[in-house]
Amino acid sequence: MVIITKPVFIISTGRSGSTALSNCINLNPNILSLSEFLLSINMNSSGPDPEANNWPGLSLERWDGKQFWDLLAKKVPLNIEPYIKKGVRLKEFLYKVTDTSRFNFKTGVPAILAMTLPHITEKPDELYEELESVVPQFPEDRLDRQYQRLFEWLLRRYQKDVCVERSGVSVHFVDRLIDMFPDAKFIFLYRDVRETAMAFNRFQAFKLGTALKKAKETTGEDPTNPNSDVSRLGEFKWLHPDYFDMEQFNNYEMSYEALGENLSSSLVSAEKNISKLPSEQVLYLRYESLTETPHDQLRRIIQFIQPASATAQENEKWVEQSASMIRSKPATWPELPAEKRKKLERASEPALKLLEYI
């Protein structure tokens, strides 16, 4: 029998303050913060692909414990060290790859170990080994119950009240989460789409993944493979490890119009799904409000999550501690050249209207 503790999911497009919010939640002694959990276990070799709507671990299928563990521990070898050595920053990747680490980029780092477990503990390899012995023993059951088993085990292991999961691009699978966890709570974190698009064009991990994917689709060659035919890479030659150029990478720009369209449509779709839930299960959280009035918004958040064993004094201490970590950032989208700005504004309009930015 699975004891059910209702999880909380933070839903966002990414680049909307969700990482900062995860870090704040991680400070709370009564909450287990699961950062990038659902994203990391559903990622493929070229990174998340929301447009493919491919989320193999998000369904009501019946899986046994070994199948579930295979999803959590999936390893995808990546040849990204040359890019890191030349200056690409992968800030969300928290597992420390060293000469002596159990896993590295060549072996592949297990999905749950790349970002989620190092966020929970300073000894992620030890926690991974514990889970490696526990999860494969889960009985065959529906996937929603397998996640609940995992969540409950982690809550007992760390003596916490509730799990709060946060993944970038979760707007693309919130419908599946609602089907799997109809009684869960959802924090819908959103930001001015125009500024989110700007942030994605500064997000190095996303930029690199997008550029590599486009190069492979265009040329048929994998730029990360040192043995690929460089002559066939054409305009993407600079992405090959031997020719990677940081200045060209920094100048590489994804279409603001396309980003605006994708972000806007995903937010509109997510809000449509979330709006069907009872009001007590949803907290709408505007990024700009969080940065402008962090104390007030953090109080709303903790009152919504309601960790069972927390005292009012503990909650207020958490609010004060977390508020000091929230930083306001000036808007940069107005600085775009006029034509790009107009295209971005037009593409972003559906979400901007829905979320009352215009």
PDB file of C-alpha atoms in Angstrom, residues 47-332:
ATOM      1  CA  GLY A  47      18.322  17.656 -24.413  1.00  0.00           C
ATOM      2  CA  PRO A  48      14.629  18.249 -23.769  1.00  0.00           C
ATOM      3  CA  ASP A  49      12.451  18.253 -26.857  1.00  0.00           C
ATOM      4  CA  PRO A  50       9.076  19.703 -25.837  1.00  0.00           C
ATOM      5  CA  GLU A  51       7.884  19.935 -29.427  1.00  0.00           C
ATOM      6  CA  ALA A  52       8.137  16.143 -29.766  1.00  0.00           C
ATOM      7  CA  ASN A  53       5.822  15.798 -26.735  1.00  0.00           C
ATOM      8  CA  ASN A  54       7.888  12.788 -25.773  1.00  0.00           C
ATOM      9  CA  TRP A  55       7.631  12.174 -22.039  1.00  0.00           C
ATOM     10  CA  PRO A  56       8.024   8.391 -21.654  1.00  0.00           C
ATOM     11  CA  GLY A  57       7.837   8.443 -17.872  1.00  0.00           C
ATOM     12  CA  LEU A  58       4.630  10.446 -17.635  1.00  0.00           C
ATOM     13  CA  SER A  59       1.675   8.144 -18.139  1.00  0.00           C
ATOM     14  CA  LEU A  60      -0.604   5.774 -16.249  1.00  0.00           C
ATOM     15  CA  GLU A  61       1.090   2.678 -17.635  1.00  0.00           C
ATOM     16  CA  ARG A  62       1.997  -0.183 -15.314  1.00  0.00           C
ATOM     17  CA  TRP A  63       5.732  -0.582 -14.758  1.00  0.00           C
ATOM     18  CA  ASP A  64       7.678  -2.801 -12.394  1.00  0.00           C
ATOM     19  CA  GLY A  65      10.434  -1.447 -10.161  1.00  0.00           C
ATOM     20  CA  LYS A  66      13.230  -2.340 -12.550  1.00  0.00           C
ATOM     21  CA  GLN A  67      11.570  -0.493 -15.442  1.00  0.00           C
ATOM     22  CA  PHE A  68      11.069   2.532 -13.213  1.00  0.00           C
ATOM     23  CA  TRP A  69      14.683   2.449 -12.053  1.00  0.00           C
ATOM     24  CA  ASP A  70      15.897   2.162 -15.643  1.00  0.00           C
ATOM     25  CA  LEU A  71      14.105   5.452 -16.349  1.00  0.00           C
ATOM     26  CA  LEU A  72      15.584   7.181 -13.298  1.00  0.00           C
ATOM     27  CA  ALA A  73      19.093   5.837 -13.888  1.00  0.00           C
ATOM     28  CA  LYS A  74      19.236   6.223 -17.659  1.00  0.00           C
ATOM     29  CA  LYS A  75      22.714   7.281 -18.792  1.00  0.00           C
ATOM     30  CA  VAL A  76      23.391   9.175 -22.018  1.00  0.00           C
ATOM     31  CA  PRO A  77      27.099   9.629 -22.817  1.00  0.00           C
ATOM     32  CA  LEU A  78      27.731  13.196 -23.972  1.00  0.00           C
ATOM     33  CA  ASN A  79      30.800  14.694 -25.576  1.00  0.00           C
ATOM     34  CA  ILE A  80      30.394  18.098 -23.980  1.00  0.00           C
ATOM     35  CA  GLU A  81      33.686  18.420 -22.109  1.00  0.00           C
ATOM     36  CA  PRO A  82      35.349  20.300 -25.016  1.00  0.00           C
ATOM     37  CA  TYR A  83      32.609  22.929 -24.822  1.00  0.00           C
ATOM     38  CA  ILE A  84      32.876  23.260 -21.056  1.00  0.00           C
ATOM     39  CA  LYS A  85      36.664  23.597 -21.246  1.00  0.00           C
ATOM     40  CA  LYS A  86      36.239  26.442 -23.735  1.00  0.00           C
ATOM     41  CA  GLY A  87      33.850  28.349 -21.495  1.00  0.00           C
ATOM     42  CA  VAL A  88      30.279  27.027 -21.861  1.00  0.00           C
ATOM     43  CA  ARG A  89      28.564  27.076 -18.473  1.00  0.00           C
ATOM     44  CA  LEU A  90      26.053  24.387 -17.521  1.00  0.00           C
ATOM     45  CA  LYS A  91      24.962  25.845 -14.193  1.00  0.00           C
ATOM     46  CA  GLU A  92      21.971  23.534 -13.769  1.00  0.00           C
ATOM     47  CA  PHE A  93      24.183  20.431 -14.053  1.00  0.00           C
ATOM     48  CA  LEU A  94      25.093  19.903 -10.395  1.00  0.00           C
ATOM     49  CA  TYR A  95      26.853  16.534 -10.368  1.00  0.00           C
ATOM     50  CA  LYS A  96      30.577  17.095  -9.904  1.00  0.00           C
ATOM     51  CA  VAL A  97      32.455  15.270 -12.638  1.00  0.00           C
ATOM     52  CA  THR A  98      36.059  14.649 -11.629  1.00  0.00           C
ATOM     53  CA  ASP A  99      38.848  12.241 -12.530  1.00  0.00           C
ATOM     54  CA  THR A 100      37.696   9.960  -9.708  1.00  0.00           C
ATOM     55  CA  SER A 101      33.901  10.402  -9.849  1.00  0.00           C
ATOM     56  CA  ARG A 102      31.845   7.246 -10.350  1.00  0.00           C
ATOM     57  CA  PHE A 103      30.267   8.741 -13.466  1.00  0.00           C
ATOM     58  CA  ASN A 104      31.492  11.175 -16.102  1.00  0.00           C
ATOM     59  CA  PHE A 105      30.404  12.557 -19.461  1.00  0.00           C
ATOM     60  CA  LYS A 106      31.837   9.575 -21.329  1.00  0.00           C
ATOM     61  CA  THR A 107      30.046   6.966 -19.215  1.00  0.00           C
ATOM     62  CA  GLY A 108      26.986   9.160 -18.970  1.00  0.00           C
ATOM     63  CA  VAL A 109      25.622  10.506 -15.697  1.00  0.00           C
ATOM     64  CA  PRO A 110      22.397   8.839 -14.496  1.00  0.00           C
ATOM     65  CA  ALA A 111      19.406  11.092 -15.097  1.00  0.00           C
ATOM     66  CA  ILE A 112      18.401  11.447 -11.455  1.00  0.00           C
ATOM     67  CA  LEU A 113      22.014  12.109 -10.449  1.00  0.00           C
ATOM     68  CA  ALA A 114      22.730  14.926 -12.879  1.00  0.00           C
ATOM     69  CA  MET A 115      20.672  17.635 -11.191  1.00  0.00           C
ATOM     70  CA  THR A 116      18.141  16.248  -8.720  1.00  0.00           C
ATOM     71  CA  LEU A 117      20.150  14.311  -6.129  1.00  0.00           C
ATOM     72  CA  PRO A 118      22.974  16.890  -5.756  1.00  0.00           C
ATOM     73  CA  HIS A 119      20.250  19.444  -5.019  1.00  0.00           C
ATOM     74  CA  ILE A 120      19.028  17.268  -2.136  1.00  0.00           C
ATOM     75  CA  THR A 121      22.310  16.215  -0.549  1.00  0.00           C
ATOM     76  CA  GLU A 122      26.040  16.873  -0.557  1.00  0.00           C
ATOM     77  CA  LYS A 123      26.544  13.112  -0.923  1.00  0.00           C
ATOM     78  CA  PRO A 124      24.521  12.359  -4.066  1.00  0.00           C
ATOM     79  CA  ASP A 125      26.445   9.186  -4.967  1.00  0.00           C
ATOM     80  CA  GLU A 126      25.520   7.628  -1.619  1.00  0.00           C
ATOM     81  CA  LEU A 127      21.854   8.514  -2.077  1.00  0.00           C
ATOM     82  CA  TYR A 128      21.989   7.105  -5.606  1.00  0.00           C
ATOM     83  CA  GLU A 129      23.339   3.804  -4.256  1.00  0.00           C
ATOM     84  CA  GLU A 130      20.538   3.654  -1.689  1.00  0.00           C
ATOM     85  CA  LEU A 131      17.913   4.212  -4.355  1.00  0.00           C
ATOM     86  CA  GLU A 132      19.644   1.680  -6.607  1.00  0.00           C
ATOM     87  CA  SER A 133      18.909  -0.999  -4.026  1.00  0.00           C
ATOM     88  CA  VAL A 134      15.382   0.189  -3.180  1.00  0.00           C
ATOM     89  CA  VAL A 135      13.574   1.243  -6.366  1.00  0.00           C
ATOM     90  CA  PRO A 136      14.066  -1.958  -8.426  1.00  0.00           C
ATOM     91  CA  GLN A 137      12.222  -3.796  -5.640  1.00  0.00           C
ATOM     92  CA  PHE A 138       9.045  -1.772  -6.148  1.00  0.00           C
ATOM     93  CA  PRO A 139       6.127  -4.049  -7.140  1.00  0.00           C
ATOM     94  CA  GLU A 140       4.522  -3.655 -10.549  1.00  0.00           C
ATOM     95  CA  ASP A 141       2.058  -0.787 -10.408  1.00  0.00           C
ATOM     96  CA  ARG A 142       0.809   2.288 -12.221  1.00  0.00           C
ATOM     97  CA  LEU A 143       3.464   4.925 -12.782  1.00  0.00           C
ATOM     98  CA  ASP A 144       1.740   7.533 -10.644  1.00  0.00           C
ATOM     99  CA  ARG A 145       1.976   5.136  -7.695  1.00  0.00           C
ATOM    100  CA  GLN A 146       5.624   4.385  -8.455  1.00  0.00           C
ATOM    101  CA  TYR A 147       6.394   8.093  -8.223  1.00  0.00           C
ATOM    102  CA  GLN A 148       4.461   8.244  -4.971  1.00  0.00           C
ATOM    103  CA  ARG A 149       6.525   5.354  -3.603  1.00  0.00           C
ATOM    104  CA  LEU A 150       9.691   7.216  -4.509  1.00  0.00           C
ATOM    105  CA  PHE A 151       8.440  10.477  -3.016  1.00  0.00           C
ATOM    106  CA  GLU A 152       7.347   8.778   0.223  1.00  0.00           C
ATOM    107  CA  TRP A 153      10.683   6.980   0.558  1.00  0.00           C
ATOM    108  CA  LEU A 154      12.565  10.252   0.137  1.00  0.00           C
ATOM    109  CA  LEU A 155      10.293  12.028   2.618  1.00  0.00           C
ATOM    110  CA  ARG A 156      10.960   9.342   5.226  1.00  0.00           C
ATOM    111  CA  ARG A 157      14.670   9.292   4.413  1.00  0.00           C
ATOM    112  CA  TYR A 158      15.035  13.032   4.995  1.00  0.00           C
ATOM    113  CA  GLN A 159      12.198  13.474   7.512  1.00  0.00           C
ATOM    114  CA  LYS A 160      10.301  16.010   5.433  1.00  0.00           C
ATOM    115  CA  ASP A 161       6.583  16.735   5.129  1.00  0.00           C
ATOM    116  CA  VAL A 162       6.022  17.308   1.427  1.00  0.00           C
ATOM    117  CA  CYS A 163       7.775  17.095  -1.965  1.00  0.00           C
ATOM    118  CA  VAL A 164       7.914  20.120  -4.237  1.00  0.00           C
ATOM    119  CA  GLU A 165       9.017  19.230  -7.763  1.00  0.00           C
ATOM    120  CA  ARG A 166      10.230  21.857 -10.208  1.00  0.00           C
ATOM    121  CA  SER A 167      11.275  21.287 -13.807  1.00  0.00           C
ATOM    122  CA  GLY A 168      11.963  23.736 -16.592  1.00  0.00           C
ATOM    123  CA  VAL A 169       9.566  23.449 -19.554  1.00  0.00           C
ATOM    124  CA  SER A 170       6.958  21.743 -17.317  1.00  0.00           C
ATOM    125  CA  VAL A 171       4.284  23.792 -19.088  1.00  0.00           C
ATOM    126  CA  HIS A 172       4.612  21.170 -21.825  1.00  0.00           C
ATOM    127  CA  PHE A 173       3.565  18.256 -19.639  1.00  0.00           C
ATOM    128  CA  VAL A 174       1.309  19.787 -16.993  1.00  0.00           C
ATOM    129  CA  ASP A 175      -1.674  18.040 -18.611  1.00  0.00           C
ATOM    130  CA  ARG A 176      -0.004  14.692 -17.922  1.00  0.00           C
ATOM    131  CA  LEU A 177       0.775  15.671 -14.344  1.00  0.00           C
ATOM    132  CA  ILE A 178      -2.861  16.588 -13.750  1.00  0.00           C
ATOM    133  CA  ASP A 179      -3.950  13.195 -15.131  1.00  0.00           C
ATOM    134  CA  MET A 180      -1.429  11.369 -12.946  1.00  0.00           C
ATOM    135  CA  PHE A 181      -1.794  13.481  -9.787  1.00  0.00           C
ATOM    136  CA  PRO A 182      -5.318  14.981  -9.868  1.00  0.00           C
ATOM    137  CA  ASP A 183      -5.156  15.940  -6.173  1.00  0.00           C
ATOM    138  CA  ALA A 184      -1.722  17.562  -6.306  1.00  0.00           C
ATOM    139  CA  LYS A 185      -1.110  21.276  -5.853  1.00  0.00           C
ATOM    140  CA  PHE A 186       0.299  23.384  -8.683  1.00  0.00           C
ATOM    141  CA  ILE A 187       2.229  26.650  -8.502  1.00  0.00           C
ATOM    142  CA  PHE A 188       1.946  28.309 -11.907  1.00  0.00           C
ATOM    143  CA  LEU A 189       4.993  30.569 -12.177  1.00  0.00           C
ATOM    144  CA  TYR A 190       5.020  32.855 -15.188  1.00  0.00           C
ATOM    145  CA  ARG A 191       6.953  35.842 -16.503  1.00  0.00           C
ATOM    146  CA  ASP A 192       6.626  38.452 -19.235  1.00  0.00           C
ATOM    147  CA  VAL A 193       7.147  36.288 -22.345  1.00  0.00           C
ATOM    148  CA  ARG A 194       9.241  38.982 -23.995  1.00  0.00           C
ATOM    149  CA  GLU A 195      11.786  38.870 -21.180  1.00  0.00           C
ATOM    150  CA  THR A 196      11.656  35.069 -20.996  1.00  0.00           C
ATOM    151  CA  ALA A 197      12.643  34.953 -24.667  1.00  0.00           C
ATOM    152  CA  MET A 198      15.580  37.232 -23.914  1.00  0.00           C
ATOM    153  CA  ALA A 199      16.629  34.956 -21.052  1.00  0.00           C
ATOM    154  CA  PHE A 200      16.530  31.867 -23.263  1.00  0.00           C
ATOM    155  CA  ASN A 201      18.879  33.562 -25.714  1.00  0.00           C
ATOM    156  CA  ARG A 202      21.307  34.022 -22.822  1.00  0.00           C
ATOM    157  CA  PHE A 203      20.857  30.470 -21.498  1.00  0.00           C
ATOM    158  CA  GLN A 204      23.984  28.679 -22.643  1.00  0.00           C
ATOM    159  CA  ALA A 205      22.830  25.073 -22.107  1.00  0.00           C
ATOM    160  CA  PHE A 206      19.673  25.662 -24.130  1.00  0.00           C
ATOM    161  CA  LYS A 207      21.524  27.595 -26.842  1.00  0.00           C
ATOM    162  CA  LEU A 208      24.114  24.866 -27.239  1.00  0.00           C
ATOM    163  CA  GLY A 209      21.496  22.118 -27.382  1.00  0.00           C
ATOM    164  CA  THR A 210      19.438  24.064 -29.924  1.00  0.00           C
ATOM    165  CA  ALA A 211      22.452  24.818 -32.135  1.00  0.00           C
ATOM    166  CA  LEU A 212      23.687  21.204 -32.044  1.00  0.00           C
ATOM    167  CA  LYS A 213      20.228  19.870 -32.865  1.00  0.00           C
ATOM    168  CA  LYS A 214      19.826  22.285 -35.787  1.00  0.00           C
ATOM    169  CA  ALA A 215      23.264  21.361 -37.138  1.00  0.00           C
ATOM    170  CA  LYS A 216      22.511  17.644 -37.002  1.00  0.00           C
ATOM    171  CA  GLU A 217      19.099  18.069 -38.656  1.00  0.00           C
ATOM    172  CA  THR A 218      20.568  20.269 -41.390  1.00  0.00           C
ATOM    173  CA  THR A 219      23.739  18.342 -42.199  1.00  0.00           C
ATOM    174  CA  GLY A 220      23.126  14.807 -40.957  1.00  0.00           C
ATOM    175  CA  GLU A 221      26.392  15.036 -39.022  1.00  0.00           C
ATOM    176  CA  ASP A 222      26.705  15.082 -35.228  1.00  0.00           C
ATOM    177  CA  PRO A 223      28.911  18.117 -34.462  1.00  0.00           C
ATOM    178  CA  THR A 224      29.829  16.716 -31.021  1.00  0.00           C
ATOM    179  CA  ASN A 225      31.427  13.635 -32.596  1.00  0.00           C
ATOM    180  CA  PRO A 226      35.178  14.277 -33.062  1.00  0.00           C
ATOM    181  CA  ASN A 227      35.125  11.818 -35.973  1.00  0.00           C
ATOM    182  CA  SER A 228      32.314  13.534 -37.865  1.00  0.00           C
ATOM    183  CA  ASP A 229      33.003  14.821 -41.383  1.00  0.00           C
ATOM    184  CA  VAL A 230      33.800  18.476 -40.717  1.00  0.00           C
ATOM    185  CA  SER A 231      33.486  19.337 -44.416  1.00  0.00           C
ATOM    186  CA  ARG A 232      29.794  18.393 -44.274  1.00  0.00           C
ATOM    187  CA  LEU A 233      29.065  20.665 -41.328  1.00  0.00           C
ATOM    188  CA  GLY A 234      29.267  23.781 -43.493  1.00  0.00           C
ATOM    189  CA  GLU A 235      28.134  26.853 -41.566  1.00  0.00           C
ATOM    190  CA  PHE A 236      28.034  24.753 -38.394  1.00  0.00           C
ATOM    191  CA  LYS A 237      31.732  23.885 -38.484  1.00  0.00           C
ATOM    192  CA  TRP A 238      32.271  26.127 -35.454  1.00  0.00           C
ATOM    193  CA  LEU A 239      30.267  23.653 -33.353  1.00  0.00           C
ATOM    194  CA  HIS A 240      32.784  20.846 -33.889  1.00  0.00           C
ATOM    195  CA  PRO A 241      34.945  20.318 -30.753  1.00  0.00           C
ATOM    196  CA  ASP A 242      38.126  21.073 -32.698  1.00  0.00           C
ATOM    197  CA  TYR A 243      36.756  24.354 -34.031  1.00  0.00           C
ATOM    198  CA  PHE A 244      34.376  25.471 -31.312  1.00  0.00           C
ATOM    199  CA  ASP A 245      34.505  29.204 -30.964  1.00  0.00           C
ATOM    200  CA  MET A 246      33.107  30.868 -27.847  1.00  0.00           C
ATOM    201  CA  GLU A 247      32.701  34.260 -29.496  1.00  0.00           C
ATOM    202  CA  GLN A 248      30.648  32.764 -32.316  1.00  0.00           C
ATOM    203  CA  PHE A 249      28.622  30.836 -29.749  1.00  0.00           C
ATOM    204  CA  ASN A 250      27.853  33.996 -27.783  1.00  0.00           C
ATOM    205  CA  ASN A 251      26.788  35.707 -31.017  1.00  0.00           C
ATOM    206  CA  TYR A 252      24.552  32.782 -32.030  1.00  0.00           C
ATOM    207  CA  GLU A 253      20.977  33.948 -31.719  1.00  0.00           C
ATOM    208  CA  MET A 254      17.780  31.956 -31.681  1.00  0.00           C
ATOM    209  CA  SER A 255      14.830  33.608 -33.381  1.00  0.00           C
ATOM    210  CA  TYR A 256      13.065  35.895 -30.917  1.00  0.00           C
ATOM    211  CA  GLU A 257       9.881  35.560 -32.923  1.00  0.00           C
ATOM    212  CA  ALA A 258       9.992  31.750 -32.754  1.00  0.00           C
ATOM    213  CA  LEU A 259      10.810  31.847 -29.041  1.00  0.00           C
ATOM    214  CA  GLY A 260       7.908  34.217 -28.425  1.00  0.00           C
ATOM    215  CA  GLU A 261       5.486  32.009 -30.343  1.00  0.00           C
ATOM    216  CA  ASN A 262       6.573  28.826 -28.575  1.00  0.00           C
ATOM    217  CA  LEU A 263       6.616  30.344 -25.119  1.00  0.00           C
ATOM    218  CA  SER A 264       3.294  32.099 -25.611  1.00  0.00           C
ATOM    219  CA  SER A 265       1.463  29.032 -26.936  1.00  0.00           C
ATOM    220  CA  SER A 266       2.858  26.805 -24.177  1.00  0.00           C
ATOM    221  CA  LEU A 267       1.764  29.240 -21.465  1.00  0.00           C
ATOM    222  CA  VAL A 268      -1.722  29.603 -22.944  1.00  0.00           C
ATOM    223  CA  SER A 269      -2.072  25.811 -23.168  1.00  0.00           C
ATOM    224  CA  ALA A 270      -0.776  25.265 -19.637  1.00  0.00           C
ATOM    225  CA  GLU A 271      -3.086  27.906 -18.170  1.00  0.00           C
ATOM    226  CA  LYS A 272      -6.041  26.289 -19.927  1.00  0.00           C
ATOM    227  CA  ASN A 273      -5.270  22.986 -18.211  1.00  0.00           C
ATOM    228  CA  ILE A 274      -4.500  24.506 -14.830  1.00  0.00           C
ATOM    229  CA  SER A 275      -7.631  26.664 -14.822  1.00  0.00           C
ATOM    230  CA  LYS A 276      -9.776  23.518 -14.767  1.00  0.00           C
ATOM    231  CA  LEU A 277      -8.480  22.585 -11.320  1.00  0.00           C
ATOM    232  CA  PRO A 278     -10.203  23.639  -8.083  1.00  0.00           C
ATOM    233  CA  SER A 279      -8.877  27.012  -6.926  1.00  0.00           C
ATOM    234  CA  GLU A 280      -7.443  25.551  -3.712  1.00  0.00           C
ATOM    235  CA  GLN A 281      -5.072  23.415  -5.794  1.00  0.00           C
ATOM    236  CA  VAL A 282      -3.553  26.293  -7.759  1.00  0.00           C
ATOM    237  CA  LEU A 283      -1.354  29.244  -6.880  1.00  0.00           C
ATOM    238  CA  TYR A 284      -0.734  31.762  -9.665  1.00  0.00           C
ATOM    239  CA  LEU A 285       2.662  33.371  -9.158  1.00  0.00           C
ATOM    240  CA  ARG A 286       3.894  36.260 -11.274  1.00  0.00           C
ATOM    241  CA  TYR A 287       7.689  36.426 -11.508  1.00  0.00           C
ATOM    242  CA  GLU A 288       7.723  40.218 -11.414  1.00  0.00           C
ATOM    243  CA  SER A 289       5.665  40.203  -8.204  1.00  0.00           C
ATOM    244  CA  LEU A 290       8.079  37.710  -6.649  1.00  0.00           C
ATOM    245  CA  THR A 291      11.064  39.977  -7.354  1.00  0.00           C
ATOM    246  CA  GLU A 292       9.296  43.204  -6.382  1.00  0.00           C
ATOM    247  CA  THR A 293       7.614  41.994  -3.174  1.00  0.00           C
ATOM    248  CA  PRO A 294       9.463  38.789  -2.213  1.00  0.00           C
ATOM    249  CA  HIS A 295       8.298  38.669   1.405  1.00  0.00           C
ATOM    250  CA  ASP A 296       4.630  38.851   0.461  1.00  0.00           C
ATOM    251  CA  GLN A 297       4.912  36.311  -2.341  1.00  0.00           C
ATOM    252  CA  LEU A 298       6.969  33.861  -0.296  1.00  0.00           C
ATOM    253  CA  ARG A 299       4.333  33.996   2.442  1.00  0.00           C
ATOM    254  CA  ARG A 300       1.712  33.148  -0.166  1.00  0.00           C
ATOM    255  CA  ILE A 301       3.849  30.227  -1.311  1.00  0.00           C
ATOM    256  CA  ILE A 302       4.429  28.713   2.135  1.00  0.00           C
ATOM    257  CA  GLN A 303       0.770  29.171   3.089  1.00  0.00           C
ATOM    258  CA  PHE A 304      -0.174  27.346  -0.100  1.00  0.00           C
ATOM    259  CA  ILE A 305       2.274  24.465   0.394  1.00  0.00           C
ATOM    260  CA  GLN A 306       1.459  24.134   4.105  1.00  0.00           C
ATOM    261  CA  PRO A 307       4.147  21.729   5.344  1.00  0.00           C
ATOM    262  CA  ALA A 308       2.378  19.833   8.121  1.00  0.00           C
ATOM    263  CA  SER A 309       4.954  20.078  10.902  1.00  0.00           C
ATOM    264  CA  ALA A 310       6.071  23.663  10.281  1.00  0.00           C
ATOM    265  CA  THR A 311       5.478  26.310  12.908  1.00  0.00           C
ATOM    266  CA  ALA A 312       4.589  29.912  12.127  1.00  0.00           C
ATOM    267  CA  GLN A 313       8.001  30.933  13.450  1.00  0.00           C
ATOM    268  CA  GLU A 314       9.774  28.463  11.135  1.00  0.00           C
ATOM    269  CA  ASN A 315       7.782  29.678   8.156  1.00  0.00           C
ATOM    270  CA  GLU A 316       8.598  33.313   8.839  1.00  0.00           C
ATOM    271  CA  LYS A 317      12.283  32.491   9.310  1.00  0.00           C
ATOM    272  CA  TRP A 318      12.203  30.773   5.923  1.00  0.00           C
ATOM    273  CA  VAL A 319      10.513  33.793   4.315  1.00  0.00           C
ATOM    274  CA  GLU A 320      13.213  36.133   5.633  1.00  0.00           C
ATOM    275  CA  GLN A 321      16.028  33.831   4.587  1.00  0.00           C
ATOM    276  CA  SER A 322      14.589  33.218   1.131  1.00  0.00           C
ATOM    277  CA  ALA A 323      13.677  36.840   0.434  1.00  0.00           C
ATOM    278  CA  SER A 324      17.355  37.761   0.698  1.00  0.00           C
ATOM    279  CA  MET A 325      18.076  35.431  -2.249  1.00  0.00           C
ATOM    280  CA  ILE A 326      15.537  36.976  -4.641  1.00  0.00           C
ATOM    281  CA  ARG A 327      16.996  39.541  -7.000  1.00  0.00           C
ATOM    282  CA  SER A 328      15.122  41.939  -9.260  1.00  0.00           C
ATOM    283  CA  LYS A 329      16.441  42.268 -12.811  1.00  0.00           C
ATOM    284  CA  PRO A 330      15.690  45.119 -15.228  1.00  0.00           C
ATOM    285  CA  ALA A 331      13.828  44.305 -18.442  1.00  0.00           C
ATOM    286  CA  THR A 332      16.097  43.928 -21.451  1.00  0.00           C
TER     287      THR A 332
END
